[in-house]
Amino acid sequence: MRFFRWVIKKYENDDSMKGVLARSFKADKDKFPSYRAISTQRRFMLEYCNPSDECIKAFDECAEEYAREVHRNEVSR
C-alpha cells in the first residue's frame, strides 16, 4: 500500500493532527501527487499547501511510521 493511502486508512478517523492530514489527503486526492515518492509528496505539501509546523511534524511522523511498517512487513515475508 502506498503512503498516501496508508495515511488515509490509518488516520482518517483520528482526532489528532495525523487525522487532519489524512482527511486533507482524502479531500485533495485529485491534486495531491499520491503516486510519487514520499519526499515528492512532502515537497508538494510545503510548496502548495502552506502547512502549519504541526502538520509538517505529523507528515514526518507518519512517513517514519510507514517506513517502519513497510520494513517490518518485508522482513516477515
CSV table of N, CA and C in Angstrom, one decimal:
chain,number,residue,atom,x,y,z
A,1,MET,N,0.8,-1.2,0.0
A,1,MET,CA,0.0,0.0,0.0
A,1,MET,C,0.9,1.2,0.0
A,2,ARG,N,0.5,2.2,-0.8
A,2,ARG,CA,1.3,3.4,-0.9
A,2,ARG,C,1.1,4.3,0.3
A,3,PHE,N,2.0,5.2,0.6
A,3,PHE,CA,2.0,6.0,1.8
A,3,PHE,C,0.7,6.8,1.8
A,4,PHE,N,0.3,7.5,0.8
A,4,PHE,CA,-0.9,8.3,0.7
A,4,PHE,C,-2.1,7.5,1.2
A,5,ARG,N,-2.3,6.4,0.7
A,5,ARG,CA,-3.5,5.5,1.0
A,5,ARG,C,-3.3,5.0,2.5
A,6,TRP,N,-2.1,4.7,2.9
A,6,TRP,CA,-1.9,4.2,4.2
A,6,TRP,C,-2.3,5.2,5.3
A,7,VAL,N,-1.9,6.5,5.0
A,7,VAL,CA,-2.2,7.6,6.0
A,7,VAL,C,-3.7,7.7,6.1
A,8,ILE,N,-4.4,7.7,5.0
A,8,ILE,CA,-5.9,7.8,5.0
A,8,ILE,C,-6.5,6.7,5.7
A,9,LYS,N,-6.1,5.5,5.4
A,9,LYS,CA,-6.7,4.3,6.0
A,9,LYS,C,-6.4,4.3,7.5
A,10,LYS,N,-5.2,4.6,7.9
A,10,LYS,CA,-4.8,4.5,9.3
A,10,LYS,C,-5.4,5.7,10.2
A,11,TYR,N,-5.4,6.9,9.6
A,11,TYR,CA,-5.7,8.0,10.5
A,11,TYR,C,-7.0,8.8,10.1
A,12,GLU,N,-7.7,8.4,9.1
A,12,GLU,CA,-8.9,9.2,8.7
A,12,GLU,C,-9.8,9.6,9.8
A,13,ASN,N,-10.0,8.7,10.8
A,13,ASN,CA,-11.0,8.9,11.8
A,13,ASN,C,-10.3,9.4,13.1
A,14,ASP,N,-9.0,9.7,13.1
A,14,ASP,CA,-8.3,10.1,14.3
A,14,ASP,C,-8.5,11.6,14.6
A,15,ASP,N,-8.5,11.9,15.8
A,15,ASP,CA,-8.7,13.3,16.2
A,15,ASP,C,-7.4,14.1,16.3
A,16,SER,N,-6.3,13.5,16.0
A,16,SER,CA,-5.0,14.2,16.1
A,16,SER,C,-4.7,14.9,14.8
A,17,MET,N,-3.6,15.6,14.7
A,17,MET,CA,-3.1,16.3,13.5
A,17,MET,C,-2.9,15.2,12.4
A,18,LYS,N,-2.6,14.0,12.7
A,18,LYS,CA,-2.5,13.0,11.7
A,18,LYS,C,-3.8,12.7,11.0
A,19,GLY,N,-4.9,12.8,11.8
A,19,GLY,CA,-6.2,12.7,11.3
A,19,GLY,C,-6.6,13.8,10.3
A,20,VAL,N,-6.2,15.0,10.7
A,20,VAL,CA,-6.4,16.2,9.9
A,20,VAL,C,-5.6,16.0,8.6
A,21,LEU,N,-4.4,15.5,8.7
A,21,LEU,CA,-3.6,15.3,7.5
A,21,LEU,C,-4.3,14.2,6.6
A,22,ALA,N,-4.7,13.2,7.2
A,22,ALA,CA,-5.4,12.1,6.4
A,22,ALA,C,-6.6,12.6,5.7
A,23,ARG,N,-7.4,13.4,6.4
A,23,ARG,CA,-8.6,14.0,5.8
A,23,ARG,C,-8.3,15.0,4.7
A,24,SER,N,-7.2,15.7,4.9
A,24,SER,CA,-6.7,16.6,3.8
A,24,SER,C,-6.3,15.9,2.6
A,25,PHE,N,-5.5,14.8,2.8
A,25,PHE,CA,-5.1,13.9,1.7
A,25,PHE,C,-6.4,13.5,0.9
A,26,LYS,N,-7.3,13.0,1.6
A,26,LYS,CA,-8.5,12.5,1.0
A,26,LYS,C,-9.3,13.5,0.2
A,27,ALA,N,-9.4,14.7,0.8
A,27,ALA,CA,-10.1,15.8,0.2
A,27,ALA,C,-9.4,16.3,-1.1
A,28,ASP,N,-8.1,16.3,-1.0
A,28,ASP,CA,-7.3,16.8,-2.2
A,28,ASP,C,-6.7,15.7,-3.0
A,29,LYS,N,-7.3,14.5,-3.0
A,29,LYS,CA,-6.7,13.3,-3.7
A,29,LYS,C,-6.5,13.5,-5.2
A,30,ASP,N,-7.3,14.4,-5.8
A,30,ASP,CA,-7.1,14.6,-7.2
A,30,ASP,C,-5.9,15.6,-7.5
A,31,LYS,N,-5.6,16.4,-6.5
A,31,LYS,CA,-4.4,17.4,-6.7
A,31,LYS,C,-3.1,16.8,-6.2
A,32,PHE,N,-3.2,16.0,-5.1
A,32,PHE,CA,-2.0,15.6,-4.4
A,32,PHE,C,-1.3,14.5,-5.2
A,33,PRO,N,0.0,14.5,-5.3
A,33,PRO,CA,0.8,13.6,-6.1
A,33,PRO,C,0.9,12.2,-5.4
A,34,SER,N,-0.2,11.5,-5.2
A,34,SER,CA,-0.2,10.3,-4.3
A,34,SER,C,0.7,9.2,-4.9
A,35,TYR,N,0.9,9.2,-6.1
A,35,TYR,CA,1.7,8.1,-6.7
A,35,TYR,C,3.2,8.3,-6.7
A,36,ARG,N,3.6,9.5,-6.2
A,36,ARG,CA,5.0,9.8,-6.1
A,36,ARG,C,5.7,9.4,-4.8
A,37,ALA,N,7.0,9.6,-4.8
A,37,ALA,CA,7.8,9.3,-3.6
A,37,ALA,C,7.4,10.2,-2.4
A,38,ILE,N,7.5,9.7,-1.2
A,38,ILE,CA,7.2,10.5,-0.1
A,38,ILE,C,7.9,11.8,-0.1
A,39,SER,N,9.1,11.9,-0.5
A,39,SER,CA,9.8,13.1,-0.5
A,39,SER,C,9.2,14.1,-1.4
A,40,THR,N,8.7,13.6,-2.6
A,40,THR,CA,8.0,14.5,-3.5
A,40,THR,C,6.6,15.0,-2.9
A,41,GLN,N,6.0,14.1,-2.2
A,41,GLN,CA,4.7,14.5,-1.6
A,41,GLN,C,4.9,15.6,-0.6
A,42,ARG,N,6.0,15.4,0.2
A,42,ARG,CA,6.3,16.4,1.3
A,42,ARG,C,6.7,17.7,0.6
A,43,ARG,N,7.4,17.7,-0.4
A,43,ARG,CA,7.8,19.0,-1.1
A,43,ARG,C,6.5,19.6,-1.7
A,44,PHE,N,5.6,18.9,-2.3
A,44,PHE,CA,4.4,19.4,-2.8
A,44,PHE,C,3.6,20.1,-1.7
A,45,MET,N,3.5,19.4,-0.5
A,45,MET,CA,2.8,19.9,0.6
A,45,MET,C,3.4,21.3,1.0
A,46,LEU,N,4.7,21.3,1.1
A,46,LEU,CA,5.4,22.5,1.6
A,46,LEU,C,5.2,23.7,0.6
A,47,GLU,N,5.2,23.4,-0.7
A,47,GLU,CA,5.1,24.4,-1.7
A,47,GLU,C,3.7,24.9,-2.0
A,48,TYR,N,2.7,24.0,-1.9
A,48,TYR,CA,1.4,24.4,-2.3
A,48,TYR,C,0.3,24.4,-1.2
A,49,CYS,N,0.6,23.8,-0.1
A,49,CYS,CA,-0.5,23.7,0.9
A,49,CYS,C,-0.3,24.6,2.1
A,50,ASN,N,0.8,25.3,2.2
A,50,ASN,CA,1.1,26.2,3.3
A,50,ASN,C,0.8,25.6,4.7
A,51,PRO,N,1.4,24.4,5.0
A,51,PRO,CA,1.0,23.7,6.2
A,51,PRO,C,1.6,24.3,7.4
A,52,SER,N,1.0,24.1,8.5
A,52,SER,CA,1.5,24.5,9.8
A,52,SER,C,2.7,23.7,10.2
A,53,ASP,N,3.4,24.1,11.2
A,53,ASP,CA,4.6,23.3,11.7
A,53,ASP,C,4.0,22.0,12.3
A,54,GLU,N,2.9,22.0,12.9
A,54,GLU,CA,2.3,20.8,13.5
A,54,GLU,C,1.9,19.8,12.4
A,55,CYS,N,1.4,20.3,11.2
A,55,CYS,CA,1.1,19.5,10.1
A,55,CYS,C,2.3,18.8,9.5
A,56,ILE,N,3.4,19.6,9.4
A,56,ILE,CA,4.6,19.1,8.8
A,56,ILE,C,5.2,18.0,9.8
A,57,LYS,N,5.1,18.2,11.1
A,57,LYS,CA,5.5,17.2,12.0
A,57,LYS,C,4.7,16.0,11.9
A,58,ALA,N,3.4,16.1,11.8
A,58,ALA,CA,2.5,14.9,11.6
A,58,ALA,C,2.9,14.1,10.3
A,59,PHE,N,3.1,14.9,9.2
A,59,PHE,CA,3.5,14.2,8.0
A,59,PHE,C,4.8,13.4,8.2
A,60,ASP,N,5.8,14.0,8.8
A,60,ASP,CA,7.1,13.4,9.0
A,60,ASP,C,6.9,12.2,10.0
A,61,GLU,N,6.1,12.3,11.0
A,61,GLU,CA,5.9,11.1,11.9
A,61,GLU,C,5.2,10.0,11.1
A,62,CYS,N,4.2,10.3,10.3
A,62,CYS,CA,3.5,9.3,9.5
A,62,CYS,C,4.5,8.6,8.5
A,63,ALA,N,5.4,9.4,7.9
A,63,ALA,CA,6.4,8.9,7.0
A,63,ALA,C,7.3,7.9,7.7
A,64,GLU,N,7.7,8.2,8.9
A,64,GLU,CA,8.6,7.3,9.7
A,64,GLU,C,7.8,6.0,10.1
A,65,GLU,N,6.6,6.2,10.5
A,65,GLU,CA,5.8,5.0,10.9
A,65,GLU,C,5.6,4.1,9.7
A,66,TYR,N,5.3,4.7,8.6
A,66,TYR,CA,5.1,4.0,7.3
A,66,TYR,C,6.3,3.2,7.0
A,67,ALA,N,7.5,3.8,7.0
A,67,ALA,CA,8.7,3.2,6.7
A,67,ALA,C,9.0,2.0,7.6
A,68,ARG,N,8.7,2.2,8.9
A,68,ARG,CA,8.9,1.1,9.8
A,68,ARG,C,8.0,-0.1,9.5
A,69,GLU,N,6.7,0.2,9.2
A,69,GLU,CA,5.7,-0.8,8.9
A,69,GLU,C,6.1,-1.6,7.7
A,70,VAL,N,6.5,-0.8,6.6
A,70,VAL,CA,6.9,-1.5,5.4
A,70,VAL,C,8.1,-2.4,5.6
A,71,HIS,N,9.0,-1.9,6.4
A,71,HIS,CA,10.2,-2.7,6.7
A,71,HIS,C,9.9,-3.9,7.4
A,72,ARG,N,9.0,-3.8,8.5
A,72,ARG,CA,8.6,-5.0,9.2
A,72,ARG,C,7.9,-6.0,8.3
A,73,ASN,N,7.0,-5.5,7.4
A,73,ASN,CA,6.3,-6.4,6.6
A,73,ASN,C,7.3,-7.2,5.6
A,74,GLU,N,8.3,-6.4,5.1
A,74,GLU,CA,9.3,-7.1,4.2
A,74,GLU,C,10.1,-8.1,5.0
A,75,VAL,N,10.5,-7.8,6.2
A,75,VAL,CA,11.3,-8.7,7.0
A,75,VAL,C,10.5,-10.0,7.3
A,76,SER,N,9.2,-9.9,7.6
A,76,SER,CA,8.4,-11.0,8.0
A,76,SER,C,8.0,-11.9,6.8
A,77,ARG,N,8.3,-11.5,5.6
A,77,ARG,CA,8.0,-12.4,4.4
A,77,ARG,C,8.9,-13.6,4.3
